[in-house]
Coordinates of C-alpha atoms and ligand atoms in Angstrom, one line a residue:
X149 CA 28.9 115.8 75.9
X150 CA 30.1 116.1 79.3
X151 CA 26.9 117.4 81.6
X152 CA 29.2 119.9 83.3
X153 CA 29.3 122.1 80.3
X154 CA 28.2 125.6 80.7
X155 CA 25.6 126.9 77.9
X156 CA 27.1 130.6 77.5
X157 CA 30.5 131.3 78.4
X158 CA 33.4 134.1 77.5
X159 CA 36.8 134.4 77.6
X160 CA 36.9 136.8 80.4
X161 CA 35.9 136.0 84.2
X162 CA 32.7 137.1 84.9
X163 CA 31.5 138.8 87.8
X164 CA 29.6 135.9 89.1
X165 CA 32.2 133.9 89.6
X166 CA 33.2 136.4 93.0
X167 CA 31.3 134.8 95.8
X168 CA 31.3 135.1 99.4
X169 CA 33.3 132.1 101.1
X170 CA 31.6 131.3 104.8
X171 CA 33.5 133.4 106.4
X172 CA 32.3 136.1 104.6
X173 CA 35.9 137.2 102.9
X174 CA 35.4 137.2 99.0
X175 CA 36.6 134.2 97.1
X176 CA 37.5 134.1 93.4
X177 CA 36.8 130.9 91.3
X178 CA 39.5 129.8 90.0
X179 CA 40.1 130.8 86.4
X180 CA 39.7 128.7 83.6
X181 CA 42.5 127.3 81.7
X182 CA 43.2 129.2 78.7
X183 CA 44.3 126.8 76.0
X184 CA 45.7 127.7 72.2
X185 CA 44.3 126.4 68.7
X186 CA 46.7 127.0 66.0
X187 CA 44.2 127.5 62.6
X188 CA 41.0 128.6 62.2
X189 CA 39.6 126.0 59.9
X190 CA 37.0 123.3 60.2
X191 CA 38.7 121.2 62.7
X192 CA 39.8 124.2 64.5
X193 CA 36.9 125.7 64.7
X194 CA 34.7 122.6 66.1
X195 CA 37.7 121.5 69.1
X196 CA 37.5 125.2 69.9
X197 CA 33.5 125.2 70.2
X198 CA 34.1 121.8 72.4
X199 CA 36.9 123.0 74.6
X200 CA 34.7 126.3 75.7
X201 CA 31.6 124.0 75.9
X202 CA 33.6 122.3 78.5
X203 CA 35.0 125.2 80.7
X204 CA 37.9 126.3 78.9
X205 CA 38.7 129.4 77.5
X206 CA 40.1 129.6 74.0
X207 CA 42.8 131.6 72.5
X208 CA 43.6 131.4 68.2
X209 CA 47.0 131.1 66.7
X210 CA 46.3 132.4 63.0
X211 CA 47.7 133.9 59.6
X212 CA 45.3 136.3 59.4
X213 CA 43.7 137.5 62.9
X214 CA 41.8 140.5 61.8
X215 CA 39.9 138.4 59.0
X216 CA 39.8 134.3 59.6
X217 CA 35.9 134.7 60.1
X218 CA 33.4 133.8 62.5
X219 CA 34.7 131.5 65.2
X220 CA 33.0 130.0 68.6
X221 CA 31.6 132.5 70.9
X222 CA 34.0 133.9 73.4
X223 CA 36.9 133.0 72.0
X224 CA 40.0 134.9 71.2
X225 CA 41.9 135.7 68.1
X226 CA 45.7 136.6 67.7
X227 CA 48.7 135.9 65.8
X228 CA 50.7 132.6 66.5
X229 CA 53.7 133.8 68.0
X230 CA 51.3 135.8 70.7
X231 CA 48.6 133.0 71.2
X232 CA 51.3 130.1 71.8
X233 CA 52.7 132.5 74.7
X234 CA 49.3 131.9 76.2
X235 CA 49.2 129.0 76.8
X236 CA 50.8 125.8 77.7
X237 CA 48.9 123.3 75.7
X238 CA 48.6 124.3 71.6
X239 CA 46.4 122.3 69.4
X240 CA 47.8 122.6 65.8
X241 CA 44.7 121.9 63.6
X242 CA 46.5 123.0 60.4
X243 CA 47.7 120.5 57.5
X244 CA 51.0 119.3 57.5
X245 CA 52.4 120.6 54.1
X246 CA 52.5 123.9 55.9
X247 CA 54.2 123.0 59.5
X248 CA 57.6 125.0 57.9
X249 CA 55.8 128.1 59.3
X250 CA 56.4 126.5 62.8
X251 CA 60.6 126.7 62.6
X252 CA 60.3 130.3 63.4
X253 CA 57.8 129.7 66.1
X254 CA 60.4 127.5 68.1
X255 CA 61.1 129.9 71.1
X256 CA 57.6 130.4 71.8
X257 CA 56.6 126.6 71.7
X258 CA 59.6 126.0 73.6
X259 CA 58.9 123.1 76.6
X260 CA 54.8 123.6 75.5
X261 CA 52.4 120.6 74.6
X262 CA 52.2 120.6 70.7
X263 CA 48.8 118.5 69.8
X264 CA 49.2 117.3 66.7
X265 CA 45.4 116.6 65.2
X266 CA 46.7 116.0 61.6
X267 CA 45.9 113.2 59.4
X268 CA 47.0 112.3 55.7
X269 CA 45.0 111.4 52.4
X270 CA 46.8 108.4 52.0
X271 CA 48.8 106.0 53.7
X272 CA 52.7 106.1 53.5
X273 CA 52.3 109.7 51.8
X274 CA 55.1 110.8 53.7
X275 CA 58.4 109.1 55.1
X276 CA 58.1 109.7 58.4
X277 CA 54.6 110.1 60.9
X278 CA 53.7 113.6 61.0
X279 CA 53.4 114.0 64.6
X280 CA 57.8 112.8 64.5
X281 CA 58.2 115.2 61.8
X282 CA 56.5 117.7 64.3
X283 CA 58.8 116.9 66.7
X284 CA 61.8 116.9 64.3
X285 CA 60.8 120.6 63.5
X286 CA 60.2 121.5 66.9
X287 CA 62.3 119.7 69.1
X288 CA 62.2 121.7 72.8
X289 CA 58.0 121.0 72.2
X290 CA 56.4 118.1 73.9
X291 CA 54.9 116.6 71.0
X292 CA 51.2 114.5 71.8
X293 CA 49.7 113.1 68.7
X294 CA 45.8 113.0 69.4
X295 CA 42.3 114.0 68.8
X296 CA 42.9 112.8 64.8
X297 CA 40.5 110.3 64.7
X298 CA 37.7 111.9 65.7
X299 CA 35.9 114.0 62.7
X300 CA 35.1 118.4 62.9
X301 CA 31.3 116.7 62.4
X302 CA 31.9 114.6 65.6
X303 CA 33.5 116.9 67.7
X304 CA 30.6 119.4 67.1
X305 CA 28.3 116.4 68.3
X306 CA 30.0 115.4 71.1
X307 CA 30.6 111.8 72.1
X308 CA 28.5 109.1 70.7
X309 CA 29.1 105.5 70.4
X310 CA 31.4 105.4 67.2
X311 CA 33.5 108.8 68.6
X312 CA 34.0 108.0 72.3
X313 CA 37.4 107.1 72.1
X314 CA 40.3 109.7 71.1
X315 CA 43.8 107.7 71.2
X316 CA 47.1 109.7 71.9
X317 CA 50.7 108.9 72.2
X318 CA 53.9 111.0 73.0
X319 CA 57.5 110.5 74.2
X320 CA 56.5 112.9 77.4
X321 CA 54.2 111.3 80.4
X322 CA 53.3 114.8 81.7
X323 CA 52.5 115.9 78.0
X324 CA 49.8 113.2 77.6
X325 CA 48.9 113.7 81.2
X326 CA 47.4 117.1 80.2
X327 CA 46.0 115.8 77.0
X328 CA 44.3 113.1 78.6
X329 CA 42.8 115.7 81.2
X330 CA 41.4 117.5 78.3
X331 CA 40.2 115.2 76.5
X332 CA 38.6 113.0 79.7
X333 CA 37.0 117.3 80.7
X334 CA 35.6 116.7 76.8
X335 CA 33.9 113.4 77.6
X336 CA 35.7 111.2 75.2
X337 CA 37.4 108.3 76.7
X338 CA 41.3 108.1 76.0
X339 CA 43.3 105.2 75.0
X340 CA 47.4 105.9 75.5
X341 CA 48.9 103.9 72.5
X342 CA 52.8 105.0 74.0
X343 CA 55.4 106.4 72.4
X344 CA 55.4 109.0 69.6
X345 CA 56.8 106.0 67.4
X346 CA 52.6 104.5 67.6
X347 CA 51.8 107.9 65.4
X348 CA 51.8 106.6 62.0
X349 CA 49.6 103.8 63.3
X350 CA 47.2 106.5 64.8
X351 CA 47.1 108.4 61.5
X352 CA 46.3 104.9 59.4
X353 CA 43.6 104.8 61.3
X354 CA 41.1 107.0 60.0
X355 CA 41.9 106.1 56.6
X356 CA 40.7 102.5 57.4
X357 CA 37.6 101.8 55.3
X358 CA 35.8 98.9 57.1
X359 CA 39.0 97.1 57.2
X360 CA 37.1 94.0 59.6
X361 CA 34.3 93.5 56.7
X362 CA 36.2 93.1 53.9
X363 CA 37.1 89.5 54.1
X364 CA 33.3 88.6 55.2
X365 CA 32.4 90.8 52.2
X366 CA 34.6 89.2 49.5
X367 CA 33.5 85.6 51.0
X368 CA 29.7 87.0 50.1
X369 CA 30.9 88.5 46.8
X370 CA 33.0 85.0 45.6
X371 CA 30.0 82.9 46.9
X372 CA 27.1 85.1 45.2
X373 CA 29.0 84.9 42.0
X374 CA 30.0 81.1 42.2
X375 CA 25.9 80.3 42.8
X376 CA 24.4 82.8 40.7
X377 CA 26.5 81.1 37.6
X378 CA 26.2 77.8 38.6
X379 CA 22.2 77.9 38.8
X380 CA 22.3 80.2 35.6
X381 CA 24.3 77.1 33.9
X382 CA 22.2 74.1 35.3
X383 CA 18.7 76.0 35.1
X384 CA 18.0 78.5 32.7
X385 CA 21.4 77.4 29.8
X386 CA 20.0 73.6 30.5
X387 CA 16.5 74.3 29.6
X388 CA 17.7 76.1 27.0
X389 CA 19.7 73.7 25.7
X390 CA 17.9 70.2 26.6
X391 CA 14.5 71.2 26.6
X392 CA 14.6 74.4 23.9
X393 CA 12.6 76.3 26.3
X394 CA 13.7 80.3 27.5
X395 CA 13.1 80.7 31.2
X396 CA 15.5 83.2 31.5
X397 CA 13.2 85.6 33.1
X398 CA 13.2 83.3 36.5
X399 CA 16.6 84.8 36.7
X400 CA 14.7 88.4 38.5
X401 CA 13.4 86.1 41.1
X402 CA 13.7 82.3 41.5
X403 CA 17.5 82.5 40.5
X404 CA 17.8 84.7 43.1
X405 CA 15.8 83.6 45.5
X406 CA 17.8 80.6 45.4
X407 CA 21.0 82.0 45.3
X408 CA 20.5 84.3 48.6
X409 CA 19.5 81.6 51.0
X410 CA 22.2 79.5 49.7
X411 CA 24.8 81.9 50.8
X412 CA 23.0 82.7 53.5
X413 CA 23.3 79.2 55.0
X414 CA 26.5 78.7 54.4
X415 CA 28.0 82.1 55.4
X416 CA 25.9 81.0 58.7
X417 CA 28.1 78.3 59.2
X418 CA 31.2 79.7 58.0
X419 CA 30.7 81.4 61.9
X420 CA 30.6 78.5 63.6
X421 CA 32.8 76.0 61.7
X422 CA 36.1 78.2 62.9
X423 CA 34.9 77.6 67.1
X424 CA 34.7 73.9 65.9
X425 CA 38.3 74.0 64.0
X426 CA 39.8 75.5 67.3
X427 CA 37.6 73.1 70.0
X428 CA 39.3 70.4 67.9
X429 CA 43.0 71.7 67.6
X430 CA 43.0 72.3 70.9
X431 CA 41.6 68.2 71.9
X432 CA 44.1 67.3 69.4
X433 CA 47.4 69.0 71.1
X434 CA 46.1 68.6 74.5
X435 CA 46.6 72.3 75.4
X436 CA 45.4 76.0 75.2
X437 CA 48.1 77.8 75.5
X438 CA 49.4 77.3 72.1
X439 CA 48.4 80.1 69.7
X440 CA 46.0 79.0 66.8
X441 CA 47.0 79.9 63.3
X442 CA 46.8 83.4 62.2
X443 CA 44.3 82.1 59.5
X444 CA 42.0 80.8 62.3
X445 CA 42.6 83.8 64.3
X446 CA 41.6 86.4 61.7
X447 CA 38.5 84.6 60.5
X448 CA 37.2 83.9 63.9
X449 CA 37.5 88.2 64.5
X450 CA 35.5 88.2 61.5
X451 CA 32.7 86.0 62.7
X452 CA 29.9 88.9 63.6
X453 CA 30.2 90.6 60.0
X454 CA 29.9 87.0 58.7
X455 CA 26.8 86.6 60.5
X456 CA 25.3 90.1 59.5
X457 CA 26.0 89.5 55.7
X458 CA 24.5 85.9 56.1
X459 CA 21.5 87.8 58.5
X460 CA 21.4 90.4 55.2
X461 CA 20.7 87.7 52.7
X462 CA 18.6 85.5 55.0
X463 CA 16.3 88.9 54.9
X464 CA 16.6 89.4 51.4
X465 CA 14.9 85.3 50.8
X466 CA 12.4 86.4 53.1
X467 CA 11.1 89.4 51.3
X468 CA 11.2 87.5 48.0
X469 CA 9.6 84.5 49.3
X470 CA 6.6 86.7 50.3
X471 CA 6.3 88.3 46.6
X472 CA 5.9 84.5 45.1
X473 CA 2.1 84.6 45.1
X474 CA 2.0 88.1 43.4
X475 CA 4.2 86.7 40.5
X476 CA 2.7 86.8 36.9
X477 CA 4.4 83.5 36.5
X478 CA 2.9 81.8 39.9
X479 CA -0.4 82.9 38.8
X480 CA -0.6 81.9 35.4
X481 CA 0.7 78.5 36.3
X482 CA -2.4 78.2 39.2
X483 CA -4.9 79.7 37.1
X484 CA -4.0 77.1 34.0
X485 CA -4.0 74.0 36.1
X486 CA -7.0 74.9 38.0
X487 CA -8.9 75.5 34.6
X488 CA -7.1 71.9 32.9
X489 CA -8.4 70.3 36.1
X490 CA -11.8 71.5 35.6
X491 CA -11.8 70.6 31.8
X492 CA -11.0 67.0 32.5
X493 CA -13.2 67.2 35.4
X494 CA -10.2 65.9 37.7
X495 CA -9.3 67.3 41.1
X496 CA -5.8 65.6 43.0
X497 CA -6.3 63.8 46.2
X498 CA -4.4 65.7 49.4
X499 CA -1.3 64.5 50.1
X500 CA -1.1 64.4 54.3
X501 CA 2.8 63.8 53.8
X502 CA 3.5 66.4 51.5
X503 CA 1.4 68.8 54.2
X504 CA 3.6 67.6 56.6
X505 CA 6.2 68.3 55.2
X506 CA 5.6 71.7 53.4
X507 CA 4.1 73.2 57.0
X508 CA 7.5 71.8 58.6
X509 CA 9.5 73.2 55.7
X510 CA 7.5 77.1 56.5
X511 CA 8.0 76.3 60.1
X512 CA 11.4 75.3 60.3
X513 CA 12.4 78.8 58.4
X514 CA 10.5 80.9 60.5
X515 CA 11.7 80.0 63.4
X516 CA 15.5 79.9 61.8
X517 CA 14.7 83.4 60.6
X518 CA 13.2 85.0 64.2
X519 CA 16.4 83.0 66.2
X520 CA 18.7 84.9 63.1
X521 CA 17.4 88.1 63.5
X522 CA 17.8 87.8 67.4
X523 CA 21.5 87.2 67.0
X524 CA 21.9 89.9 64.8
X525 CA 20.2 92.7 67.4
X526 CA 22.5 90.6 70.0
X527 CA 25.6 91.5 68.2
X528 CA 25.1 95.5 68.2
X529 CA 27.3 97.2 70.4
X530 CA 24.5 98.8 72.1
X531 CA 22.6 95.6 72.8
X532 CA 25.3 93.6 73.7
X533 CA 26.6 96.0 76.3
X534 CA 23.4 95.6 77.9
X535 CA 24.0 91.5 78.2
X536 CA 26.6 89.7 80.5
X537 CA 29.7 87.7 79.1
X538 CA 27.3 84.4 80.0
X539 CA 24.1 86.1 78.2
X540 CA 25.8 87.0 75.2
X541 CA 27.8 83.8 74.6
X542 CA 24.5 81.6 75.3
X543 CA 22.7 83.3 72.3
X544 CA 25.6 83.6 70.3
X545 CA 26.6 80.2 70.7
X546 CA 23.6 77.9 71.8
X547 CA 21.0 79.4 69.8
X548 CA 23.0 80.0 66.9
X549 CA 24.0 76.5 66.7
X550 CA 20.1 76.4 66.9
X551 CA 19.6 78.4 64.3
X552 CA 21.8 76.9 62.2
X553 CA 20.3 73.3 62.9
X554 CA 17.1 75.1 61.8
X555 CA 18.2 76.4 58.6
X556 CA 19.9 73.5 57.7
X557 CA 16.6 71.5 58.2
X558 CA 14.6 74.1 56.3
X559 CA 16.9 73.2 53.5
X560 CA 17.0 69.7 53.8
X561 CA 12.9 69.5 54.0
X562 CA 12.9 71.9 50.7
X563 CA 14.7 68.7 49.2
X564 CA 12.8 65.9 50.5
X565 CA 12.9 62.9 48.4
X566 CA 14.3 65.5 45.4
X567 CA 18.0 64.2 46.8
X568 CA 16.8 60.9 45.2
X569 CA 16.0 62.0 42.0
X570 CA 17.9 61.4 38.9
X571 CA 16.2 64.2 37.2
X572 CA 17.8 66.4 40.0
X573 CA 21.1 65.9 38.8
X574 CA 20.9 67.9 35.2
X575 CA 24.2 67.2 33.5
X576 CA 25.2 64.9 36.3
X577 CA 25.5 68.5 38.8
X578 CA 24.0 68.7 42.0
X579 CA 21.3 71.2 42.9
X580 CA 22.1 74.2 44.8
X581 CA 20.8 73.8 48.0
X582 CA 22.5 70.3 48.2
X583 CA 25.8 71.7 47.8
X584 CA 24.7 74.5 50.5
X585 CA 24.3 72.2 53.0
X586 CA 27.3 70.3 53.0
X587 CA 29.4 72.9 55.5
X588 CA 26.6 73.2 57.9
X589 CA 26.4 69.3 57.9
X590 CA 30.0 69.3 59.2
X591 CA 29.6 71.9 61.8
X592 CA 26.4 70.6 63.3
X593 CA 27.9 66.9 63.4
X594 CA 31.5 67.9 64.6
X595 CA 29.5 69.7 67.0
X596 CA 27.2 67.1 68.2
X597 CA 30.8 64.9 68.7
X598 CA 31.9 67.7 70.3
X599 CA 29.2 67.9 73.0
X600 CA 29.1 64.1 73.4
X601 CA 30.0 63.7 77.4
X602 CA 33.2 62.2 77.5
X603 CA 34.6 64.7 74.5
X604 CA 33.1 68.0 75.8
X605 CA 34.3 67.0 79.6
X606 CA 38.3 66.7 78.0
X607 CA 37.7 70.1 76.2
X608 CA 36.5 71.7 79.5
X609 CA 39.4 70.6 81.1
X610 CA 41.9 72.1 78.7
X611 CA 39.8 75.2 78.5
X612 CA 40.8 75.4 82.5
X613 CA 44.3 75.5 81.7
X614 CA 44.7 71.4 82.0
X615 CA 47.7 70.4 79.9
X616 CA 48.6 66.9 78.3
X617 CA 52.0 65.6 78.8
X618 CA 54.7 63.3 77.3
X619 CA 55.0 60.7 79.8
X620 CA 59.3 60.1 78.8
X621 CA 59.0 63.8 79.1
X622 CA 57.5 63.5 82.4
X623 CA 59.7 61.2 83.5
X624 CA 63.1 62.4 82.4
X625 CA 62.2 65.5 84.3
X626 CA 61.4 64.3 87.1
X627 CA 65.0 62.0 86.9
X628 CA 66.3 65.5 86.6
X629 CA 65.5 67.2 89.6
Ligands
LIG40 P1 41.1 123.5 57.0 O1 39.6 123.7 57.2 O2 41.7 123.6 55.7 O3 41.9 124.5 58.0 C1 43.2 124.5 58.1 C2 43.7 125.8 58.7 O4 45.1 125.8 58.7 C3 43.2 127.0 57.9 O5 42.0 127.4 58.3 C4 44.3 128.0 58.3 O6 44.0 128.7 59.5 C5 45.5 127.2 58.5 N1 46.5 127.3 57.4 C6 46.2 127.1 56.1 N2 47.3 127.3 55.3 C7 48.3 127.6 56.2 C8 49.6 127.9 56.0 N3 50.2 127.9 54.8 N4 50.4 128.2 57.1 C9 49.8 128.2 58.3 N5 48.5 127.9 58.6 C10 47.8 127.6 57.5 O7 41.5 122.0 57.6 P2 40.8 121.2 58.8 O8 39.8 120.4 58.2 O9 40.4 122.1 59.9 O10 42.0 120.3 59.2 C11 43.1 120.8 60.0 C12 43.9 119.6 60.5 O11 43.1 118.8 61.3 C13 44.5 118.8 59.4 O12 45.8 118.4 59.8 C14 43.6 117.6 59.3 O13 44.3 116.5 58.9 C15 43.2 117.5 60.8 N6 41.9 116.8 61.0 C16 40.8 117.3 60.4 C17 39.6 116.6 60.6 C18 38.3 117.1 60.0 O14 37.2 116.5 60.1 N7 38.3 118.3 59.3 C19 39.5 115.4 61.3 C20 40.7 114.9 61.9 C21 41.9 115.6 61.7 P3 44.3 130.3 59.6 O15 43.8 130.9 58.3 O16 43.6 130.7 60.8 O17 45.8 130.4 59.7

C-alpha cells in the first residue's frame, strides 16, 4: 500500500485541514477527489476501502441505498443516477448480465470515465468484450477497462508481488490518464495495453490457470508415466515372469526412486538443450536476426518451470534415498548376509574401487543437488530481482551446465561397469538410467563443441549483430550501385 495513506479518514473536510499559510491568511487543503463506485458487492466494497485508504473520498451508486449493508468507513451511499453526478470517474463493479440498467443512466454518465472492473466465468461467453459492450450501451461515456485482474482479496491487501500490476485500455488518452493516476495514488503499477479493442484479452486473463506450466507439466506427466511402466515391465513383470519371484512391493519405493531422478535428469536437460538448438541455428544461418521457430520459442519461455518440476523431483529422490536404510527390505537383506557370513565363517575383502566409486557416486549428487537447489532460489522473482542481468545468467547458465554435468555423472557412476552387463539388458531393454542419460549426453557434448575457441568466437560475433553473406550476393550489389 502506498505510505501516504491516511489511517482514519471521512468523506467530509475536516477542520484540520484549515491552516495558517505564512502569511498568516487561512489556507484550505485542497479537497479530495470524490470518486463513484457503482455496486456495493465484494469487489465494490474492497476498491472503495483502497481508494479512501489512499486520499479519496468515496461516493456509492446502488439499487438499494438505504439497505446495501455495511460499507468502508466514511464513505457515501446514494442512488446511481445521483452518485454518477458526483463524480467524474465511476467504477462499475457490478456483473455484466445486469449493465441494461445503465441505458437509462446515459445522461448522467454522459462524457464521464466508466471503469469497467468486470470479468467473465468463461472465455468467449459472450460475443463481444464487455468493456465494448459497455461502450456500445453507453456511447457519450469514456469507457477504461481496468482494475479486473486484480482480486476483492488483493485489493484489501494492497500491492504485493503477484498484484502489482493492474493493466487498462480505452479509446480515450485522457480517460486512462485519470485511471492511471488512480491507480499509480493506489500503489499498483499500470501497464496501458491500448485501445478498448485489447479488453477481451484483459478479461482472458484472469481466467488463465498457469497457462506457462502446462507444457513443463505434461512433459513431467508423459515422462513419469513412460518410466514408471517401463521399469514396472522390465523389473517387477520380468521377475515375475523369468524368475517366478513377486517383488512388486519395490514398486512404493525403489520403482519410484528410480523413476524420479530419471525424469529429473532429463527434464534438467530439456532446459538447456533448447539454448544449444538456437546457439546452433544461429552458427548454421550465420545470423541473429532471423526469428527462431515458434516451437523453440515457446519451449525456451518454458525453461524455469522445467527446471522447478525437474528441481521438484530431484527433491523427491533425495528424501527417498535417505529412507533406504530404514526399509524393512534393506534391513532384512543386511541382517541375513551378515548372519550367512558368520555361519560360513567368511567375511568379503574391501573393494578400494568400488569405495571410490560409491563415495564419488554420493559426492557427485550432493553437489548436483546443492548447485540445483541454488538455481531454483535464483529463479524466484524476488531473488532474482536482487541479481544483475550478468549474475543471474552466470548461475543460470554456467552452473547449471554444472549441475547438469554433475548429475549426469551421478548417473553414469550409479552404472559403472553395469553398462557392460548382459544381465542388464532383461529382454534385450536397456535400464532406466541408461536411457536418462542420453539427452544430457547431447547437451553437455554440443556444448563442449560449442565452447571450443574457434566455434564460441563465430557465435559471439553473430550474437553482436555480425551477419554472414552470399558473396554473388555481395557482388551483384555492389555492381548495382
Ligand atoms: P457481487 O459481490 O455479486 O456484487 C455485485 C454488485 O452488483 C451487487 O452487490 C449489487 O450492488 C450490484 N448488482 C447486483 N445485481 C444488480 C442488478 N440487477 N442491477 C444493478 N446492480 C446490481 O460481485 P463482485 O464480486 O463485487 O463483482 C463485481 C464485478 O467486479 C464483476 O463484474 C466481477 O467480474 C468484477 N470483479 C470481481 C472480482 C472479485 O474478486 N470479486 C475480481 C475482479 C473483477 P447493489 O446492491 O449496491 O446495487
Amino acid at each position: 500500500m502506498s505510505a501516504e495513506r491516511p489511517s482514519s479518514l471521512s468523506n467530509e473536510v475536516k477542520p484540520e485541514s484549515v491552516s495558517l499559510c505564512p502569511l498568516g491568511t487561512a489556507a484550505v487543503a485542497p479537497e479530495r477527489e470524490l470518486l463513484c463506485v457503482f455496486g456495493t458487492g465484494d469487489f465494490g466494497r474492497s476498491l472503495g476501502q483502497c481508494l479512501l485508504q489512499s486520499g479519496y473520498r468515496v461516493v456509492y451508486g446502488s439499487r438499494r441505498p438505504h439497505s446495501c449493508g455495511p460499507l468502508p468507513q466514511g464513505a457515501q451511499v446514494m442512488s446511481h443516477a445521483a452518485a454518477a453526478q458526483q463524480s467524474s470517474v465511476v467504477f462499475l463493479c457490478v456483473h455484466r448480465q445486469h449493465y441494461d440498467f445503465l441505458e437509462t443512466l446515459a445522461p448522467q454518465l454522459k462524457g464521464k470515465v466508466l471503469v469497467d472492473v468486470s470479468n467473465n466465468l468463461k472465455k468467449n461467453l459472450y460475443p463481444e468484450a464487455n468493456a465494448e459492450y459497455l461502450q456500445r450501451l453507453i456511447p457519450g461515456a469514456h469507457v477504461v477497462k481496468a482494475f479486473n485482474t486484480l482480486s476483492a482479496w488483493a485489493l484489501q491487501n494492497g500491492p504485493s508481488d503477484a498484484n502489482r500490476q493492474v493493466y487498462l485500455c480505452g479509446d480515450s488518452a485522457e480517460a486512462k490518464r485519470a485511471v492511471t493516476d488512480i491507480g499509480t495514488k493506489l500503489g499498483f503499477t499500470v501497464l496501458d495495453r491500448g485501445t478498448l479493442s485489447a479488453a477481451r484479452e484483459l478479461e482472458d486473463f484472469p481466467l488463465r490457470l498457469f497457462p506457462e506450466w502446462r507444457l513443463p507439466l505434461r512433459i513431467a506427466t508423459g515422462l513419469t508415466a513412460f518410466f514408471f511402466f517401463y521399469l514396472l515391465i522390465r523389473d517387477v513383470i520380468y521377475a515375475y515372469v523369468e524368475q517366478d519371484k513377486d517383488i512388486s512391493f519395490r514398486i512404493m519405493v525403489s520403482l519410484a526412486n528410480k523413476v524420479f531422478p530419471i525424469v529429473s535428469l532429463i527434464m534438467l536437460s530439456l532446459c538447456y538443450l533448447p539454448g544449444v538448438i538456437a546457439a546452433v541455428l544461429q552458427l548454421y544461418r550465420g545470423t541473429k536476426y532471423r526469428r527462431f521457430p515458434d516451437w523453440l520459442d515457446r519451449w525456451m519461455l518454458c525453461r524455469k518451470q522445467l527446471g522447478l518440476i525437474a528441481l521438484g523431483f530431484a527433491f523427491l529422490h533425495v528424501l527417498y534415498t535417505l529412507i533406504i536404510p530404514i526399509r524393512y527390505y534393506v534391513r532384512y537383506k543386511i541382517a541375513e548376509s551378515t548372519i550367512s557370513k558368520i555361519k560360513e565363517n567368511r567375511t568379503t575383502e574391501f573393494d578400494l574401487t568400488t569405495a571410490w566409486r560409491a563415495d564419488s557416486y554420493y559426492s557427485m549428487g550432493i553437489l548436483g543437488f546443492g548447485l540445483y537447489l541454488l538455481l531454483g532460489i535464483t529463479s524466484l522473482p524476488s531473488v532474482s530481482n536482487a541479481l544483475s542481468w550478468r549474475e543471474f545468467s552466470f548461475i543460470q547458465s554456467k552452473l547449471g551446465y554444472l549441475t547438469l554435468f554433475f548429475c549426469t555423472f551421478h548417473t553414469y557412476l550409479y552404472g559403472w561397469d553395469r553398462f557392460l552387463r548382459p544381465s542388464s539388458y532383461k529382454w534385450y531393454s536397456p535400464a532406466g538410467y541408461m536411457l536418462s542419460l542420453v539427452v544430457p549426453s547431447v547437451v553437455l557434448v554440443l556444448k563442449l563443441l560449442l565452447i571450443l575457441p574457434c566455434v564460441d568466437r563465430s557465435l559471439t560475433r553473430v550474437r553482436q549483430g555480425w551477419e554472414r553473406t552470399d558473396p554473388e550476393e555481395e557482388s551483384r550489389k555492389t555492381l548495382l550501385t
